[in-house]
């Protein structure tokens, strides 16, 4: 199964991707996570991406497409994948179309998670994630048992530098302008399933299962 998860920042793409991955034995490919790994490793790519990310702007298409093309060559994606946070612009969608042809692959679904802006801001400013396993918490909706510590492995929780209210507002604008138009691109391919992204995490996951099964 090959899925794109589309939706604004904070819509729950990462949260839902982790559930799908577990049940369907496929892989999550998150360009945001890959970029953060590069930043942690202090690589040239990470340093180049840093100021775009911290301002809530998109990293240039050439960087993203090069990074994703390299992942597509790796066998871990062979059983299937969820693209989380990619593609985000028309040139990226075109680049993905080309990669799919090159690898003789087809997409099964494009899931669009829909959540109102006020809820997105509430979710993102309270997000914390594990520095080791990446598990996603929320100080309001899903807090860890001990403050600042991951329940699963005891590692420190981090607050993403782009989760401040001002940066989140810009990320929402960028989504409306550059990413939302992609929904039309995939509507034309008959792949889009709109998912109500409000309510309980498990309830939303049920809606996803209904849409993809
Ligand atoms: P990226 O890491 O992709 O961030 P994003 O798309 O902005 O999405 P988020 O990770 O913020 O949100 P999410 O939808 O995954 O929500 P989550 O499940 O964590 O990108 C970051 C930056 O990298 C970009 O701004 C850009 O600079 C760069 N970048 C990345 N990809 C790029 C690309 N392709 N092209 C160019 N630049 C790129 O949930 C959020 C919070 O809500 C959590 O606290 C969670 O616990 C909580 N939550 C989830 N579901 C619920 C629920 N149902 N009820 C209550 N709380 C919930």
PDB file of C-alpha atoms and ligand atoms in Angstrom:
ATOM      1  CA  UNK A   1       0.000   0.000   0.000  1.00  0.00           C
ATOM      2  CA  UNK A   2       1.285   3.486  -0.910  1.00  0.00           C
ATOM      3  CA  UNK A   3      -0.374   6.471   0.705  1.00  0.00           C
ATOM      4  CA  UNK A   4       0.129  10.214   0.794  1.00  0.00           C
ATOM      5  CA  UNK A   5      -1.007  11.941   3.999  1.00  0.00           C
ATOM      6  CA  UNK A   6      -1.875  15.535   3.194  1.00  0.00           C
ATOM      7  CA  UNK A   7      -3.040  18.124   5.669  1.00  0.00           C
ATOM      8  CA  UNK A   8      -2.023  21.324   7.422  1.00  0.00           C
ATOM      9  CA  UNK A   9       0.613  21.433  10.176  1.00  0.00           C
ATOM     10  CA  UNK A  10      -0.811  19.839  13.310  1.00  0.00           C
ATOM     11  CA  UNK A  11      -3.532  17.916  11.460  1.00  0.00           C
ATOM     12  CA  UNK A  12      -2.190  14.686  12.979  1.00  0.00           C
ATOM     13  CA  UNK A  13      -0.265  13.298   9.986  1.00  0.00           C
ATOM     14  CA  UNK A  14       2.595  12.001  12.130  1.00  0.00           C
ATOM     15  CA  UNK A  15       0.253  10.626  14.807  1.00  0.00           C
ATOM     16  CA  UNK A  16      -1.933   8.748  12.324  1.00  0.00           C
ATOM     17  CA  UNK A  17       1.006   7.607  10.154  1.00  0.00           C
ATOM     18  CA  UNK A  18       2.486   5.757  13.136  1.00  0.00           C
ATOM     19  CA  UNK A  19      -0.785   3.837  13.618  1.00  0.00           C
ATOM     20  CA  UNK A  20      -1.108   2.894   9.933  1.00  0.00           C
ATOM     21  CA  UNK A  21       2.539   1.794   9.751  1.00  0.00           C
ATOM     22  CA  UNK A  22       2.000  -0.601  12.660  1.00  0.00           C
ATOM     23  CA  UNK A  23      -1.165  -2.228  11.297  1.00  0.00           C
ATOM     24  CA  UNK A  24      -0.195  -2.379   7.618  1.00  0.00           C
ATOM     25  CA  UNK A  25       3.524  -3.222   8.069  1.00  0.00           C
ATOM     26  CA  UNK A  26       4.593  -0.403   5.802  1.00  0.00           C
ATOM     27  CA  UNK A  27       7.059   2.477   6.325  1.00  0.00           C
ATOM     28  CA  UNK A  28       6.629   6.150   7.124  1.00  0.00           C
ATOM     29  CA  UNK A  29       8.654   8.581   5.042  1.00  0.00           C
ATOM     30  CA  UNK A  30       8.430  12.011   6.673  1.00  0.00           C
ATOM     31  CA  UNK A  31      10.429  14.742   4.963  1.00  0.00           C
ATOM     32  CA  UNK A  32      10.155  16.842   8.148  1.00  0.00           C
ATOM     33  CA  UNK A  33      11.745  14.013  10.195  1.00  0.00           C
ATOM     34  CA  UNK A  34      14.465  13.501   7.563  1.00  0.00           C
ATOM     35  CA  UNK A  35      15.291  17.217   7.605  1.00  0.00           C
ATOM     36  CA  UNK A  36      15.424  17.236  11.425  1.00  0.00           C
ATOM     37  CA  UNK A  37      17.790  14.235  11.326  1.00  0.00           C
ATOM     38  CA  UNK A  38      20.073  16.160   8.956  1.00  0.00           C
ATOM     39  CA  UNK A  39      19.971  19.125  11.326  1.00  0.00           C
ATOM     40  CA  UNK A  40      20.864  16.945  14.308  1.00  0.00           C
ATOM     41  CA  UNK A  41      23.802  15.532  12.349  1.00  0.00           C
ATOM     42  CA  UNK A  42      24.893  19.069  11.416  1.00  0.00           C
ATOM     43  CA  UNK A  43      25.077  18.045   7.736  1.00  0.00           C
ATOM     44  CA  UNK A  44      25.342  20.627   4.919  1.00  0.00           C
ATOM     45  CA  UNK A  45      21.761  19.816   3.918  1.00  0.00           C
ATOM     46  CA  UNK A  46      20.575  20.288   7.502  1.00  0.00           C
ATOM     47  CA  UNK A  47      22.330  23.637   7.800  1.00  0.00           C
ATOM     48  CA  UNK A  48      20.879  24.782   4.484  1.00  0.00           C
ATOM     49  CA  UNK A  49      17.347  23.773   5.562  1.00  0.00           C
ATOM     50  CA  UNK A  50      17.544  25.289   9.056  1.00  0.00           C
ATOM     51  CA  UNK A  51      16.568  28.898   8.375  1.00  0.00           C
ATOM     52  CA  UNK A  52      13.639  27.913   6.115  1.00  0.00           C
ATOM     53  CA  UNK A  53      12.286  25.557   8.776  1.00  0.00           C
ATOM     54  CA  UNK A  54      12.720  27.956  11.686  1.00  0.00           C
ATOM     55  CA  UNK A  55      10.779  30.624   9.776  1.00  0.00           C
ATOM     56  CA  UNK A  56       8.007  28.151   8.894  1.00  0.00           C
ATOM     57  CA  UNK A  57       8.800  28.371   5.172  1.00  0.00           C
ATOM     58  CA  UNK A  58       9.267  25.480   2.774  1.00  0.00           C
ATOM     59  CA  UNK A  59      12.724  24.119   2.063  1.00  0.00           C
ATOM     60  CA  UNK A  60      13.535  24.497  -1.685  1.00  0.00           C
ATOM     61  CA  UNK A  61      12.084  21.807  -3.955  1.00  0.00           C
ATOM     62  CA  UNK A  62      15.495  20.729  -5.306  1.00  0.00           C
ATOM     63  CA  UNK A  63      16.722  19.792  -1.816  1.00  0.00           C
ATOM     64  CA  UNK A  64      13.534  17.897  -0.977  1.00  0.00           C
ATOM     65  CA  UNK A  65      13.348  16.013  -4.271  1.00  0.00           C
ATOM     66  CA  UNK A  66      17.016  14.971  -4.026  1.00  0.00           C
ATOM     67  CA  UNK A  67      16.446  13.717  -0.483  1.00  0.00           C
ATOM     68  CA  UNK A  68      13.292  11.753  -1.391  1.00  0.00           C
ATOM     69  CA  UNK A  69      14.850  10.287  -4.560  1.00  0.00           C
ATOM     70  CA  UNK A  70      17.691   8.916  -2.398  1.00  0.00           C
ATOM     71  CA  UNK A  71      15.154   7.275  -0.030  1.00  0.00           C
ATOM     72  CA  UNK A  72      13.240   5.699  -2.937  1.00  0.00           C
ATOM     73  CA  UNK A  73      16.411   3.772  -3.843  1.00  0.00           C
ATOM     74  CA  UNK A  74      16.478   2.095  -0.405  1.00  0.00           C
ATOM     75  CA  UNK A  75      14.830  -1.333  -0.011  1.00  0.00           C
ATOM     76  CA  UNK A  76      13.082  -0.473   3.286  1.00  0.00           C
ATOM     77  CA  UNK A  77      10.320   1.226   1.263  1.00  0.00           C
ATOM     78  CA  UNK A  78       9.636  -1.882  -0.864  1.00  0.00           C
ATOM     79  CA  UNK A  79       6.719  -3.224   1.286  1.00  0.00           C
ATOM     80  CA  UNK A  80       4.884   0.086   0.885  1.00  0.00           C
ATOM     81  CA  UNK A  81       4.944   3.526   2.474  1.00  0.00           C
ATOM     82  CA  UNK A  82       3.147   6.565   3.796  1.00  0.00           C
ATOM     83  CA  UNK A  83       4.464   9.879   2.575  1.00  0.00           C
ATOM     84  CA  UNK A  84       4.039  12.332   5.469  1.00  0.00           C
ATOM     85  CA  UNK A  85       4.642  15.987   4.604  1.00  0.00           C
ATOM     86  CA  UNK A  86       5.633  15.268   1.001  1.00  0.00           C
ATOM     87  CA  UNK A  87       4.779  16.428  -1.620  1.00  0.00           C
ATOM     88  CA  UNK A  88       4.049  19.996  -0.570  1.00  0.00           C
ATOM     89  CA  UNK A  89       4.302  21.970  -3.833  1.00  0.00           C
ATOM     90  CA  UNK A  90       3.306  21.399  -7.459  1.00  0.00           C
ATOM     91  CA  UNK A  91       6.927  20.796  -8.582  1.00  0.00           C
ATOM     92  CA  UNK A  92       7.288  18.222  -5.760  1.00  0.00           C
ATOM     93  CA  UNK A  93       4.087  16.465  -6.888  1.00  0.00           C
ATOM     94  CA  UNK A  94       5.449  16.396 -10.444  1.00  0.00           C
ATOM     95  CA  UNK A  95       8.774  15.058  -9.133  1.00  0.00           C
ATOM     96  CA  UNK A  96       6.921  12.327  -7.237  1.00  0.00           C
ATOM     97  CA  UNK A  97       4.931  11.393 -10.361  1.00  0.00           C
ATOM     98  CA  UNK A  98       8.274  10.919 -12.144  1.00  0.00           C
ATOM     99  CA  UNK A  99       9.749   8.878  -9.297  1.00  0.00           C
ATOM    100  CA  UNK A 100       6.702   6.584  -9.304  1.00  0.00           C
ATOM    101  CA  UNK A 101       7.117   5.970 -13.040  1.00  0.00           C
ATOM    102  CA  UNK A 102      10.863   5.322 -12.615  1.00  0.00           C
ATOM    103  CA  UNK A 103      10.180   2.798  -9.837  1.00  0.00           C
ATOM    104  CA  UNK A 104       7.151   1.268 -11.571  1.00  0.00           C
ATOM    105  CA  UNK A 105       4.876   2.135  -8.641  1.00  0.00           C
ATOM    106  CA  UNK A 106       1.368   3.517  -8.205  1.00  0.00           C
ATOM    107  CA  UNK A 107      -0.268   5.375  -5.319  1.00  0.00           C
ATOM    108  CA  UNK A 108      -3.318   3.806  -3.659  1.00  0.00           C
ATOM    109  CA  UNK A 109      -4.719   6.730  -1.656  1.00  0.00           C
ATOM    110  CA  UNK A 110      -4.217  10.398  -0.880  1.00  0.00           C
ATOM    111  CA  UNK A 111      -5.742  11.058   2.550  1.00  0.00           C
ATOM    112  CA  UNK A 112      -6.507  14.691   3.338  1.00  0.00           C
ATOM    113  CA  UNK A 113      -6.862  15.365   7.083  1.00  0.00           C
ATOM    114  CA  UNK A 114      -9.127  18.336   7.740  1.00  0.00           C
ATOM    115  CA  UNK A 115      -8.901  20.318  11.007  1.00  0.00           C
ATOM    116  CA  UNK A 116      -9.876  23.970  11.724  1.00  0.00           C
ATOM    117  CA  UNK A 117      -7.006  26.471  12.209  1.00  0.00           C
ATOM    118  CA  UNK A 118      -7.810  27.326  15.876  1.00  0.00           C
ATOM    119  CA  UNK A 119      -7.512  23.637  16.789  1.00  0.00           C
ATOM    120  CA  UNK A 120      -4.217  23.323  14.847  1.00  0.00           C
ATOM    121  CA  UNK A 121      -2.665  26.195  16.789  1.00  0.00           C
ATOM    122  CA  UNK A 122      -3.826  24.690  20.100  1.00  0.00           C
ATOM    123  CA  UNK A 123      -2.340  21.304  19.172  1.00  0.00           C
ATOM    124  CA  UNK A 124       1.022  22.547  17.885  1.00  0.00           C
ATOM    125  CA  UNK A 125       1.926  24.944  20.646  1.00  0.00           C
ATOM    126  CA  UNK A 126       1.408  22.079  23.147  1.00  0.00           C
ATOM    127  CA  UNK A 127       3.242  19.379  21.133  1.00  0.00           C
ATOM    128  CA  UNK A 128       6.275  17.630  22.579  1.00  0.00           C
ATOM    129  CA  UNK A 129       8.104  14.686  20.976  1.00  0.00           C
ATOM    130  CA  UNK A 130      10.577  12.114  22.197  1.00  0.00           C
ATOM    131  CA  UNK A 131      14.167  12.923  21.224  1.00  0.00           C
ATOM    132  CA  UNK A 132      14.883   9.196  20.881  1.00  0.00           C
ATOM    133  CA  UNK A 133      11.843   7.273  19.562  1.00  0.00           C
ATOM    134  CA  UNK A 134       9.897  10.204  18.076  1.00  0.00           C
ATOM    135  CA  UNK A 135       6.664   9.375  19.934  1.00  0.00           C
ATOM    136  CA  UNK A 136       4.386  12.419  19.765  1.00  0.00           C
ATOM    137  CA  UNK A 137       2.792  13.840  22.949  1.00  0.00           C
ATOM    138  CA  UNK A 138       0.548  16.783  23.620  1.00  0.00           C
ATOM    139  CA  UNK A 139       0.622  18.619  26.944  1.00  0.00           C
ATOM    140  CA  UNK A 140      -3.166  19.095  26.777  1.00  0.00           C
ATOM    141  CA  UNK A 141      -4.543  16.075  24.912  1.00  0.00           C
ATOM    142  CA  UNK A 142      -1.955  13.349  25.527  1.00  0.00           C
ATOM    143  CA  UNK A 143       0.564  14.372  28.218  1.00  0.00           C
ATOM    144  CA  UNK A 144       3.485  12.173  29.323  1.00  0.00           C
ATOM    145  CA  UNK A 145       3.277  10.630  32.813  1.00  0.00           C
ATOM    146  CA  UNK A 146       6.381  12.505  34.020  1.00  0.00           C
ATOM    147  CA  UNK A 147       6.976  16.046  32.794  1.00  0.00           C
ATOM    148  CA  UNK A 148       9.539  16.253  29.985  1.00  0.00           C
ATOM    149  CA  UNK A 149      10.227  12.488  29.903  1.00  0.00           C
ATOM    150  CA  UNK A 150       9.074   9.905  27.330  1.00  0.00           C
ATOM    151  CA  UNK A 151       6.845   7.193  28.853  1.00  0.00           C
ATOM    152  CA  UNK A 152       8.254   4.615  26.430  1.00  0.00           C
ATOM    153  CA  UNK A 153      12.019   4.976  26.799  1.00  0.00           C
ATOM    154  CA  UNK A 154      12.723   7.651  29.436  1.00  0.00           C
ATOM    155  CA  UNK A 155      14.424   9.981  26.919  1.00  0.00           C
ATOM    156  CA  UNK A 156      13.969  13.791  27.048  1.00  0.00           C
ATOM    157  CA  UNK A 157      11.017  15.334  25.255  1.00  0.00           C
ATOM    158  CA  UNK A 158      11.684  18.195  22.852  1.00  0.00           C
ATOM    159  CA  UNK A 159       9.666  21.249  21.886  1.00  0.00           C
ATOM    160  CA  UNK A 160      10.148  21.889  18.152  1.00  0.00           C
ATOM    161  CA  UNK A 161      11.630  25.306  17.380  1.00  0.00           C
ATOM    162  CA  UNK A 162       8.938  25.886  14.699  1.00  0.00           C
ATOM    163  CA  UNK A 163       6.040  25.234  17.109  1.00  0.00           C
ATOM    164  CA  UNK A 164       5.792  28.820  18.393  1.00  0.00           C
ATOM    165  CA  UNK A 165       2.508  30.590  17.675  1.00  0.00           C
ATOM    166  CA  UNK A 166       4.047  33.114  15.194  1.00  0.00           C
ATOM    167  CA  UNK A 167       5.790  30.383  13.172  1.00  0.00           C
ATOM    168  CA  UNK A 168       2.705  28.166  13.228  1.00  0.00           C
ATOM    169  CA  UNK A 169       0.648  31.058  11.764  1.00  0.00           C
ATOM    170  CA  UNK A 170       3.128  31.324   8.888  1.00  0.00           C
ATOM    171  CA  UNK A 171       3.132  27.540   8.345  1.00  0.00           C
ATOM    172  CA  UNK A 172      -0.660  27.649   8.036  1.00  0.00           C
ATOM    173  CA  UNK A 173      -0.438  30.411   5.404  1.00  0.00           C
ATOM    174  CA  UNK A 174       2.215  28.468   3.496  1.00  0.00           C
ATOM    175  CA  UNK A 175      -0.031  25.373   3.554  1.00  0.00           C
ATOM    176  CA  UNK A 176      -2.998  27.310   2.112  1.00  0.00           C
ATOM    177  CA  UNK A 177      -0.915  28.881  -0.645  1.00  0.00           C
ATOM    178  CA  UNK A 178       1.513  26.155  -1.682  1.00  0.00           C
ATOM    179  CA  UNK A 179       0.218  22.766  -0.517  1.00  0.00           C
ATOM    180  CA  UNK A 180      -3.592  22.894  -0.592  1.00  0.00           C
ATOM    181  CA  UNK A 181      -3.631  23.235  -4.424  1.00  0.00           C
ATOM    182  CA  UNK A 182      -2.161  19.709  -4.604  1.00  0.00           C
ATOM    183  CA  UNK A 183      -5.533  18.315  -3.556  1.00  0.00           C
ATOM    184  CA  UNK A 184      -6.809  19.175  -7.070  1.00  0.00           C
ATOM    185  CA  UNK A 185      -3.817  17.439  -8.650  1.00  0.00           C
ATOM    186  CA  UNK A 186      -4.723  14.191  -6.868  1.00  0.00           C
ATOM    187  CA  UNK A 187      -8.521  14.671  -7.236  1.00  0.00           C
ATOM    188  CA  UNK A 188      -7.865  14.465 -10.982  1.00  0.00           C
ATOM    189  CA  UNK A 189      -6.220  11.087 -10.406  1.00  0.00           C
ATOM    190  CA  UNK A 190      -9.255   9.926  -8.361  1.00  0.00           C
ATOM    191  CA  UNK A 191      -7.103   9.221  -5.294  1.00  0.00           C
ATOM    192  CA  UNK A 192      -8.360  11.696  -2.705  1.00  0.00           C
ATOM    193  CA  UNK A 193     -10.233  10.689   0.466  1.00  0.00           C
ATOM    194  CA  UNK A 194     -11.215  13.574   2.759  1.00  0.00           C
ATOM    195  CA  UNK A 195     -10.962  12.648   6.446  1.00  0.00           C
ATOM    196  CA  UNK A 196     -12.478  14.621   9.311  1.00  0.00           C
ATOM    197  CA  UNK A 197      -9.375  15.128  11.493  1.00  0.00           C
ATOM    198  CA  UNK A 198     -11.220  16.360  14.581  1.00  0.00           C
ATOM    199  CA  UNK A 199     -12.068  14.301  17.649  1.00  0.00           C
ATOM    200  CA  UNK A 200     -10.257  11.481  19.368  1.00  0.00           C
ATOM    201  CA  UNK A 201      -7.097  10.012  17.736  1.00  0.00           C
ATOM    202  CA  UNK A 202      -8.643   6.511  17.654  1.00  0.00           C
ATOM    203  CA  UNK A 203     -11.874   7.810  16.153  1.00  0.00           C
ATOM    204  CA  UNK A 204      -9.929   9.518  13.354  1.00  0.00           C
ATOM    205  CA  UNK A 205      -7.932   6.341  12.775  1.00  0.00           C
ATOM    206  CA  UNK A 206     -11.203   4.417  12.348  1.00  0.00           C
ATOM    207  CA  UNK A 207     -12.263   6.923   9.686  1.00  0.00           C
ATOM    208  CA  UNK A 208      -8.941   6.332   7.916  1.00  0.00           C
ATOM    209  CA  UNK A 209      -9.364   2.553   8.060  1.00  0.00           C
ATOM    210  CA  UNK A 210     -12.834   2.874   6.555  1.00  0.00           C
ATOM    211  CA  UNK A 211     -11.468   5.068   3.763  1.00  0.00           C
ATOM    212  CA  UNK A 212      -8.583   2.779   2.809  1.00  0.00           C
ATOM    213  CA  UNK A 213     -10.098  -0.643   3.294  1.00  0.00           C
TER     214      UNK A 213
HETATM  215  P1  LIG B   1       6.838  18.754   9.094  1.00  0.00           P
HETATM  216  O1  LIG B   1       7.650  18.113  10.130  1.00  0.00           O
HETATM  217  O2  LIG B   1       6.346  17.951   7.952  1.00  0.00           O
HETATM  218  O3  LIG B   1       5.647  19.497   9.827  1.00  0.00           O
HETATM  219  P2  LIG B   1       4.132  19.817   9.387  1.00  0.00           P
HETATM  220  O4  LIG B   1       3.648  19.380   8.092  1.00  0.00           O
HETATM  221  O5  LIG B   1       4.068  21.265   9.654  1.00  0.00           O
HETATM  222  O6  LIG B   1       3.321  18.913  10.274  1.00  0.00           O
HETATM  223  P3  LIG B   1       3.514  18.659  11.749  1.00  0.00           P
HETATM  224  O7  LIG B   1       4.594  17.646  12.010  1.00  0.00           O
HETATM  225  O8  LIG B   1       3.685  19.982  12.473  1.00  0.00           O
HETATM  226  O9  LIG B   1       2.064  18.127  12.171  1.00  0.00           O
HETATM  227  P4  LIG B   1       1.375  16.715  11.975  1.00  0.00           P
HETATM  228  O10 LIG B   1       0.256  16.868  11.018  1.00  0.00           O
HETATM  229  O11 LIG B   1       2.366  15.620  11.721  1.00  0.00           O
HETATM  230  O12 LIG B   1       0.743  16.586  13.431  1.00  0.00           O
HETATM  231  P5  LIG B   1       1.159  15.645  14.667  1.00  0.00           P
HETATM  232  O13 LIG B   1       0.675  14.257  14.439  1.00  0.00           O
HETATM  233  O14 LIG B   1       2.582  15.841  15.059  1.00  0.00           O
HETATM  234  O15 LIG B   1       7.616  19.982   8.456  1.00  0.00           O
HETATM  235  C1  LIG B   1       8.348  20.898   9.242  1.00  0.00           C
HETATM  236  C2  LIG B   1       9.103  21.861   8.339  1.00  0.00           C
HETATM  237  O16 LIG B   1      10.054  21.125   7.531  1.00  0.00           O
HETATM  238  C3  LIG B   1       8.253  22.616   7.316  1.00  0.00           C
HETATM  239  O17 LIG B   1       7.687  23.803   7.848  1.00  0.00           O
HETATM  240  C4  LIG B   1       9.281  22.918   6.209  1.00  0.00           C
HETATM  241  O18 LIG B   1      10.126  23.975   6.575  1.00  0.00           O
HETATM  242  C5  LIG B   1      10.123  21.643   6.194  1.00  0.00           C
HETATM  243  N1  LIG B   1       9.587  20.625   5.266  1.00  0.00           N
HETATM  244  C6  LIG B   1       9.151  19.373   5.578  1.00  0.00           C
HETATM  245  N2  LIG B   1       8.744  18.722   4.472  1.00  0.00           N
HETATM  246  C7  LIG B   1       8.917  19.587   3.434  1.00  0.00           C
HETATM  247  C8  LIG B   1       8.659  19.492   2.050  1.00  0.00           C
HETATM  248  N3  LIG B   1       8.122  18.381   1.492  1.00  0.00           N
HETATM  249  N4  LIG B   1       8.939  20.571   1.275  1.00  0.00           N
HETATM  250  C9  LIG B   1       9.489  21.689   1.809  1.00  0.00           C
HETATM  251  N5  LIG B   1       9.754  21.856   3.111  1.00  0.00           N
HETATM  252  C10 LIG B   1       9.465  20.786   3.927  1.00  0.00           C
HETATM  253  O19 LIG B   1       0.195  16.286  15.793  1.00  0.00           O
HETATM  254  C11 LIG B   1       0.414  17.620  16.240  1.00  0.00           C
HETATM  255  C12 LIG B   1       0.023  17.699  17.734  1.00  0.00           C
HETATM  256  O20 LIG B   1      -1.383  17.462  17.859  1.00  0.00           O
HETATM  257  C13 LIG B   1       0.713  16.653  18.638  1.00  0.00           C
HETATM  258  O21 LIG B   1       0.954  17.204  19.888  1.00  0.00           O
HETATM  259  C14 LIG B   1      -0.349  15.527  18.747  1.00  0.00           C
HETATM  260  O22 LIG B   1      -0.226  14.807  19.959  1.00  0.00           O
HETATM  261  C15 LIG B   1      -1.641  16.338  18.704  1.00  0.00           C
HETATM  262  N6  LIG B   1      -2.760  15.604  18.124  1.00  0.00           N
HETATM  263  C16 LIG B   1      -2.761  14.787  17.022  1.00  0.00           C
HETATM  264  N7  LIG B   1      -3.997  14.317  16.786  1.00  0.00           N
HETATM  265  C17 LIG B   1      -4.805  14.853  17.742  1.00  0.00           C
HETATM  266  C18 LIG B   1      -6.196  14.772  18.039  1.00  0.00           C
HETATM  267  N8  LIG B   1      -7.016  14.026  17.281  1.00  0.00           N
HETATM  268  N9  LIG B   1      -6.683  15.484  19.078  1.00  0.00           N
HETATM  269  C19 LIG B   1      -5.864  16.243  19.837  1.00  0.00           C
HETATM  270  N10 LIG B   1      -4.529  16.357  19.629  1.00  0.00           N
HETATM  271  C20 LIG B   1      -4.009  15.688  18.594  1.00  0.00           C
END
